[in-house]
Amino acid sequence: MYLIRRTYTVKPGEARKAASLISAIGKAYEEAGTRSESRVYFNSGTTPGEKNTVVMEWVDDSLQTPYRSGRTPVEGLEDIGPQLRGLTLDSTIEFWELMTDDKLL
């Protein structure tokens, strides 16, 4: 079981808009059945921490390439992707293995 966390650095003042787009992307992947429910959080400067940052994270049973055969296409992203790219300065992705009962020593 894995936690996948994607962090976006966005243009100043655009965190809430970017978070809205990223949330829509997460919902589209979930509706297509290719990803579990995701959680999106952001900081536009109203809370302590890194400003102009948006994070999306989700849990998956395994790490799989998005280029795998048999993967269900995700529809509805044609307009969202370009909008998000226009707001994004950088992004990173992290992969964390979750501790589960079967992994306990």
Tab-separated table of N, CA and C in Angstrom:
chain	number	residue	atom	x	y	z
A	1	MET	N	0.851	-1.164	0.000
A	1	MET	CA	0.000	0.000	0.000
A	1	MET	C	0.901	1.233	0.000
A	2	TYR	N	0.564	2.207	-0.839
A	2	TYR	CA	1.416	3.379	-1.014
A	2	TYR	C	0.621	4.670	-0.907
A	3	LEU	N	1.275	5.682	-0.382
A	3	LEU	CA	0.748	7.039	-0.407
A	3	LEU	C	1.513	7.771	-1.494
A	4	ILE	N	0.799	8.386	-2.420
A	4	ILE	CA	1.416	9.180	-3.472
A	4	ILE	C	1.047	10.630	-3.205
A	5	ARG	N	2.052	11.493	-3.178
A	5	ARG	CA	1.825	12.910	-2.882
A	5	ARG	C	2.445	13.754	-3.991
A	6	ARG	N	1.617	14.531	-4.650
A	6	ARG	CA	2.088	15.436	-5.699
A	6	ARG	C	1.988	16.858	-5.172
A	7	THR	N	3.095	17.586	-5.200
A	7	THR	CA	3.147	18.952	-4.695
A	7	THR	C	3.417	19.911	-5.849
A	8	TYR	N	2.585	20.923	-5.949
A	8	TYR	CA	2.700	21.939	-6.993
A	8	TYR	C	3.102	23.269	-6.368
A	9	THR	N	4.060	23.938	-6.969
A	9	THR	CA	4.353	25.325	-6.647
A	9	THR	C	3.684	26.146	-7.738
A	10	VAL	N	2.828	27.070	-7.317
A	10	VAL	CA	2.031	27.817	-8.294
A	10	VAL	C	2.371	29.301	-8.232
A	11	LYS	N	1.929	30.011	-9.246
A	11	LYS	CA	2.162	31.451	-9.309
A	11	LYS	C	1.503	32.135	-8.111
A	12	PRO	N	2.111	33.221	-7.625
A	12	PRO	CA	1.532	33.936	-6.481
A	12	PRO	C	0.068	34.310	-6.720
A	13	GLY	N	-0.740	34.063	-5.708
A	13	GLY	CA	-2.156	34.395	-5.770
A	13	GLY	C	-3.027	33.395	-6.505
A	14	GLU	N	-2.453	32.276	-6.957
A	14	GLU	CA	-3.205	31.314	-7.768
A	14	GLU	C	-3.437	29.975	-7.071
A	15	ALA	N	-3.108	29.865	-5.789
A	15	ALA	CA	-3.200	28.568	-5.106
A	15	ALA	C	-4.630	28.033	-5.064
A	16	ARG	N	-5.582	28.873	-4.754
A	16	ARG	CA	-6.968	28.395	-4.656
A	16	ARG	C	-7.501	27.952	-6.014
A	17	LYS	N	-7.206	28.712	-7.056
A	17	LYS	CA	-7.640	28.330	-8.406
A	17	LYS	C	-6.971	27.020	-8.818
A	18	ALA	N	-5.663	26.913	-8.574
A	18	ALA	CA	-4.951	25.680	-8.914
A	18	ALA	C	-5.505	24.504	-8.118
A	19	ALA	N	-5.808	24.714	-6.839
A	19	ALA	CA	-6.365	23.641	-6.011
A	19	ALA	C	-7.715	23.183	-6.553
A	20	SER	N	-8.509	24.106	-7.057
A	20	SER	CA	-9.800	23.745	-7.651
A	20	SER	C	-9.603	22.875	-8.886
A	21	LEU	N	-8.646	23.231	-9.731
A	21	LEU	CA	-8.358	22.435	-10.932
A	21	LEU	C	-7.810	21.060	-10.556
A	22	ILE	N	-6.903	21.025	-9.599
A	22	ILE	CA	-6.301	19.763	-9.167
A	22	ILE	C	-7.350	18.859	-8.544
A	23	SER	N	-8.266	19.434	-7.799
A	23	SER	CA	-9.366	18.650	-7.227
A	23	SER	C	-10.218	18.036	-8.332
A	24	ALA	N	-10.494	18.800	-9.381
A	24	ALA	CA	-11.267	18.279	-10.516
A	24	ALA	C	-10.518	17.141	-11.212
A	25	ILE	N	-9.203	17.256	-11.318
A	25	ILE	CA	-8.394	16.187	-11.910
A	25	ILE	C	-8.505	14.925	-11.068
A	26	GLY	N	-8.379	15.063	-9.755
A	26	GLY	CA	-8.500	13.911	-8.863
A	26	GLY	C	-9.845	13.223	-8.997
A	27	LYS	N	-10.913	14.011	-9.078
A	27	LYS	CA	-12.256	13.443	-9.221
A	27	LYS	C	-12.406	12.713	-10.555
A	28	ALA	N	-11.810	13.261	-11.619
A	28	ALA	CA	-11.878	12.607	-12.928
A	28	ALA	C	-11.167	11.256	-12.901
A	29	TYR	N	-10.005	11.190	-12.283
A	29	TYR	CA	-9.287	9.920	-12.162
A	29	TYR	C	-10.077	8.920	-11.324
A	30	GLU	N	-10.696	9.403	-10.255
A	30	GLU	CA	-11.498	8.533	-9.400
A	30	GLU	C	-12.711	7.991	-10.163
A	31	GLU	N	-13.403	8.859	-10.900
A	31	GLU	CA	-14.572	8.432	-11.670
A	31	GLU	C	-14.201	7.441	-12.766
A	32	ALA	N	-12.984	7.564	-13.308
A	32	ALA	CA	-12.522	6.627	-14.337
A	32	ALA	C	-12.099	5.293	-13.733
A	33	GLY	N	-12.008	5.236	-12.402
A	33	GLY	CA	-11.620	3.999	-11.737
A	33	GLY	C	-10.136	3.716	-11.753
A	34	THR	N	-9.323	4.733	-12.041
A	34	THR	CA	-7.879	4.513	-12.110
A	34	THR	C	-7.135	5.003	-10.876
A	35	ARG	N	-7.875	5.593	-9.925
A	35	ARG	CA	-7.223	6.126	-8.734
A	35	ARG	C	-8.240	6.160	-7.598
A	36	SER	N	-7.741	6.033	-6.379
A	36	SER	CA	-8.622	6.148	-5.213
A	36	SER	C	-8.968	7.623	-4.976
A	37	GLU	N	-9.835	7.852	-4.021
A	37	GLU	CA	-10.207	9.220	-3.672
A	37	GLU	C	-8.962	9.995	-3.256
A	38	SER	N	-8.862	11.221	-3.725
A	38	SER	CA	-7.696	12.037	-3.387
A	38	SER	C	-8.100	13.163	-2.440
A	39	ARG	N	-7.091	13.703	-1.803
A	39	ARG	CA	-7.281	14.841	-0.904
A	39	ARG	C	-6.395	15.963	-1.431
A	40	VAL	N	-6.956	17.173	-1.509
A	40	VAL	CA	-6.219	18.333	-2.005
A	40	VAL	C	-6.187	19.385	-0.904
A	41	TYR	N	-5.019	19.941	-0.668
A	41	TYR	CA	-4.907	21.037	0.284
A	41	TYR	C	-3.964	22.087	-0.275
A	42	PHE	N	-4.144	23.332	0.178
A	42	PHE	CA	-3.385	24.435	-0.403
A	42	PHE	C	-3.091	25.507	0.638
A	43	ASN	N	-2.121	26.366	0.312
A	43	ASN	CA	-1.797	27.514	1.143
A	43	ASN	C	-1.603	28.707	0.222
A	44	SER	N	-2.505	29.649	0.325
A	44	SER	CA	-2.393	30.874	-0.473
A	44	SER	C	-1.862	32.032	0.366
A	45	GLY	N	-1.320	31.697	1.536
A	45	GLY	CA	-0.747	32.704	2.408
A	45	GLY	C	-1.591	32.996	3.629
A	46	THR	N	-2.690	32.284	3.788
A	46	THR	CA	-3.577	32.534	4.925
A	46	THR	C	-3.238	31.672	6.136
A	47	THR	N	-2.308	30.732	5.968
A	47	THR	CA	-1.881	29.868	7.067
A	47	THR	C	-0.356	29.780	7.053
A	48	PRO	N	0.266	29.402	8.170
A	48	PRO	CA	1.720	29.231	8.174
A	48	PRO	C	2.128	28.120	7.195
A	49	GLY	N	3.327	28.202	6.711
A	49	GLY	CA	3.839	27.174	5.805
A	49	GLY	C	4.203	27.758	4.457
A	50	GLU	N	4.485	26.871	3.526
A	50	GLU	CA	4.897	27.275	2.187
A	50	GLU	C	3.727	27.907	1.437
A	51	LYS	N	3.870	29.185	1.086
A	51	LYS	CA	2.829	29.863	0.314
A	51	LYS	C	2.861	29.390	-1.133
A	52	ASN	N	1.730	29.580	-1.810
A	52	ASN	CA	1.614	29.265	-3.234
A	52	ASN	C	1.923	27.795	-3.506
A	53	THR	N	1.418	26.955	-2.624
A	53	THR	CA	1.644	25.515	-2.708
A	53	THR	C	0.308	24.791	-2.683
A	54	VAL	N	0.186	23.785	-3.553
A	54	VAL	CA	-0.998	22.926	-3.589
A	54	VAL	C	-0.509	21.486	-3.549
A	55	VAL	N	-1.152	20.668	-2.739
A	55	VAL	CA	-0.762	19.267	-2.597
A	55	VAL	C	-1.974	18.382	-2.865
A	56	MET	N	-1.768	17.328	-3.643
A	56	MET	CA	-2.785	16.297	-3.830
A	56	MET	C	-2.157	14.981	-3.410
A	57	GLU	N	-2.887	14.206	-2.611
A	57	GLU	CA	-2.373	12.895	-2.228
A	57	GLU	C	-3.485	11.868	-2.287
A	58	TRP	N	-3.075	10.627	-2.554
A	58	TRP	CA	-4.006	9.514	-2.614
A	58	TRP	C	-3.265	8.246	-2.244
A	59	VAL	N	-4.017	7.201	-1.990
A	59	VAL	CA	-3.461	5.907	-1.601
A	59	VAL	C	-3.744	4.920	-2.721
A	60	ASP	N	-2.773	4.047	-2.984
A	60	ASP	CA	-2.963	3.016	-3.996
A	60	ASP	C	-2.318	1.722	-3.515
A	61	ASP	N	-2.864	0.600	-3.970
A	61	ASP	CA	-2.333	-0.708	-3.583
A	61	ASP	C	-0.953	-0.971	-4.166
A	62	SER	N	-0.681	-0.399	-5.344
A	62	SER	CA	0.603	-0.636	-5.997
A	62	SER	C	0.980	0.588	-6.821
A	63	LEU	N	2.248	0.668	-7.166
A	63	LEU	CA	2.725	1.722	-8.049
A	63	LEU	C	2.696	1.175	-9.467
A	64	GLN	N	1.978	1.862	-10.345
A	64	GLN	CA	1.842	1.393	-11.718
A	64	GLN	C	2.105	2.542	-12.685
A	65	THR	N	2.683	2.223	-13.809
A	65	THR	CA	2.930	3.237	-14.820
A	65	THR	C	1.607	3.716	-15.424
A	66	PRO	N	1.491	5.003	-15.701
A	66	PRO	CA	0.282	5.488	-16.362
A	66	PRO	C	0.209	5.035	-17.822
A	67	TYR	N	1.285	4.462	-18.339
A	67	TYR	CA	1.324	4.010	-19.728
A	67	TYR	C	0.993	2.530	-19.874
A	68	ARG	N	0.484	1.904	-18.811
A	68	ARG	CA	0.196	0.471	-18.846
A	68	ARG	C	-0.958	0.167	-19.804
A	69	SER	N	-0.901	-1.011	-20.390
A	69	SER	CA	-1.984	-1.419	-21.285
A	69	SER	C	-3.222	-1.749	-20.459
A	70	GLY	N	-4.375	-1.520	-21.039
A	70	GLY	CA	-5.628	-1.813	-20.365
A	70	GLY	C	-6.083	-0.731	-19.400
A	71	ARG	N	-5.311	0.331	-19.284
A	71	ARG	CA	-5.688	1.430	-18.385
A	71	ARG	C	-6.866	2.192	-18.981
A	72	THR	N	-7.859	2.470	-18.154
A	72	THR	CA	-9.029	3.212	-18.597
A	72	THR	C	-8.642	4.662	-18.861
A	73	PRO	N	-8.952	5.169	-20.056
A	73	PRO	CA	-8.635	6.575	-20.328
A	73	PRO	C	-9.418	7.500	-19.396
A	74	VAL	N	-8.790	8.574	-19.002
A	74	VAL	CA	-9.442	9.558	-18.140
A	74	VAL	C	-9.944	10.688	-19.030
A	75	GLU	N	-11.251	10.874	-19.030
A	75	GLU	CA	-11.847	11.895	-19.890
A	75	GLU	C	-12.123	13.166	-19.105
A	76	GLY	N	-12.224	14.257	-19.817
A	76	GLY	CA	-12.571	15.526	-19.201
A	76	GLY	C	-11.390	16.353	-18.739
A	77	LEU	N	-10.182	15.949	-19.109
A	77	LEU	CA	-9.001	16.688	-18.664
A	77	LEU	C	-8.426	17.600	-19.747
A	78	GLU	N	-9.033	17.590	-20.924
A	78	GLU	CA	-8.490	18.339	-22.059
A	78	GLU	C	-8.364	19.831	-21.772
A	79	ASP	N	-9.331	20.382	-21.041
A	79	ASP	CA	-9.301	21.811	-20.725
A	79	ASP	C	-8.582	22.099	-19.414
A	80	ILE	N	-8.652	21.155	-18.487
A	80	ILE	CA	-8.093	21.388	-17.153
A	80	ILE	C	-6.564	21.385	-17.176
A	81	GLY	N	-5.973	20.438	-17.884
A	81	GLY	CA	-4.514	20.325	-17.926
A	81	GLY	C	-3.822	21.601	-18.378
A	82	PRO	N	-4.225	22.169	-19.523
A	82	PRO	CA	-3.582	23.415	-19.963
A	82	PRO	C	-3.777	24.576	-18.983
A	83	GLN	N	-4.954	24.650	-18.363
A	83	GLN	CA	-5.186	25.709	-17.373
A	83	GLN	C	-4.228	25.558	-16.192
A	84	LEU	N	-4.068	24.326	-15.720
A	84	LEU	CA	-3.181	24.081	-14.586
A	84	LEU	C	-1.731	24.375	-14.951
A	85	ARG	N	-1.309	23.959	-16.138
A	85	ARG	CA	0.068	24.237	-16.562
A	85	ARG	C	0.347	25.741	-16.597
A	86	GLY	N	-0.680	26.534	-16.918
A	86	GLY	CA	-0.520	27.984	-16.939
A	86	GLY	C	-0.339	28.607	-15.561
A	87	LEU	N	-0.700	27.876	-14.524
A	87	LEU	CA	-0.585	28.372	-13.149
A	87	LEU	C	0.607	27.789	-12.401
A	88	THR	N	1.167	26.694	-12.917
A	88	THR	CA	2.183	25.919	-12.204
A	88	THR	C	3.595	26.371	-12.553
A	89	LEU	N	4.412	26.570	-11.523
A	89	LEU	CA	5.825	26.882	-11.716
A	89	LEU	C	6.683	25.626	-11.638
A	90	ASP	N	6.278	24.682	-10.783
A	90	ASP	CA	7.048	23.453	-10.591
A	90	ASP	C	6.154	22.424	-9.915
A	91	SER	N	6.537	21.160	-10.016
A	91	SER	CA	5.828	20.118	-9.269
A	91	SER	C	6.797	18.989	-8.960
A	92	THR	N	6.515	18.321	-7.858
A	92	THR	CA	7.292	17.152	-7.457
A	92	THR	C	6.315	16.059	-7.058
A	93	ILE	N	6.801	14.836	-7.017
A	93	ILE	CA	5.956	13.723	-6.597
A	93	ILE	C	6.748	12.861	-5.621
A	94	GLU	N	6.066	12.393	-4.582
A	94	GLU	CA	6.673	11.533	-3.565
A	94	GLU	C	5.896	10.227	-3.504
A	95	PHE	N	6.603	9.160	-3.197
A	95	PHE	CA	5.987	7.847	-3.020
A	95	PHE	C	6.398	7.325	-1.647
A	96	TRP	N	5.416	6.986	-0.827
A	96	TRP	CA	5.662	6.492	0.525
A	96	TRP	C	4.984	5.145	0.692
A	97	GLU	N	5.718	4.186	1.202
A	97	GLU	CA	5.113	2.891	1.513
A	97	GLU	C	4.424	3.002	2.868
A	98	LEU	N	3.158	2.628	2.907
A	98	LEU	CA	2.388	2.719	4.143
A	98	LEU	C	2.608	1.492	5.009
A	99	MET	N	2.681	1.709	6.295
A	99	MET	CA	2.772	0.600	7.233
A	99	MET	C	1.381	-0.016	7.364
A	100	THR	N	1.316	-1.293	7.116
A	100	THR	CA	0.069	-2.042	7.261
A	100	THR	C	0.319	-3.194	8.224
A	101	ASP	N	-0.748	-3.780	8.733
A	101	ASP	CA	-0.603	-4.859	9.715
A	101	ASP	C	0.262	-6.003	9.203
A	102	ASP	N	0.159	-6.329	7.918
A	102	ASP	CA	0.932	-7.456	7.391
A	102	ASP	C	2.427	-7.152	7.263
A	103	LYS	N	2.838	-5.899	7.425
A	103	LYS	CA	4.255	-5.537	7.349
A	103	LYS	C	4.898	-5.383	8.722
A	104	LEU	N	4.105	-5.433	9.757
A	104	LEU	CA	4.635	-5.252	11.105
A	104	LEU	C	5.616	-6.359	11.465
A	105	LEU	N	6.671	-5.999	12.170
A	105	LEU	CA	7.659	-6.987	12.631
A	105	LEU	C	7.245	-7.552	13.966
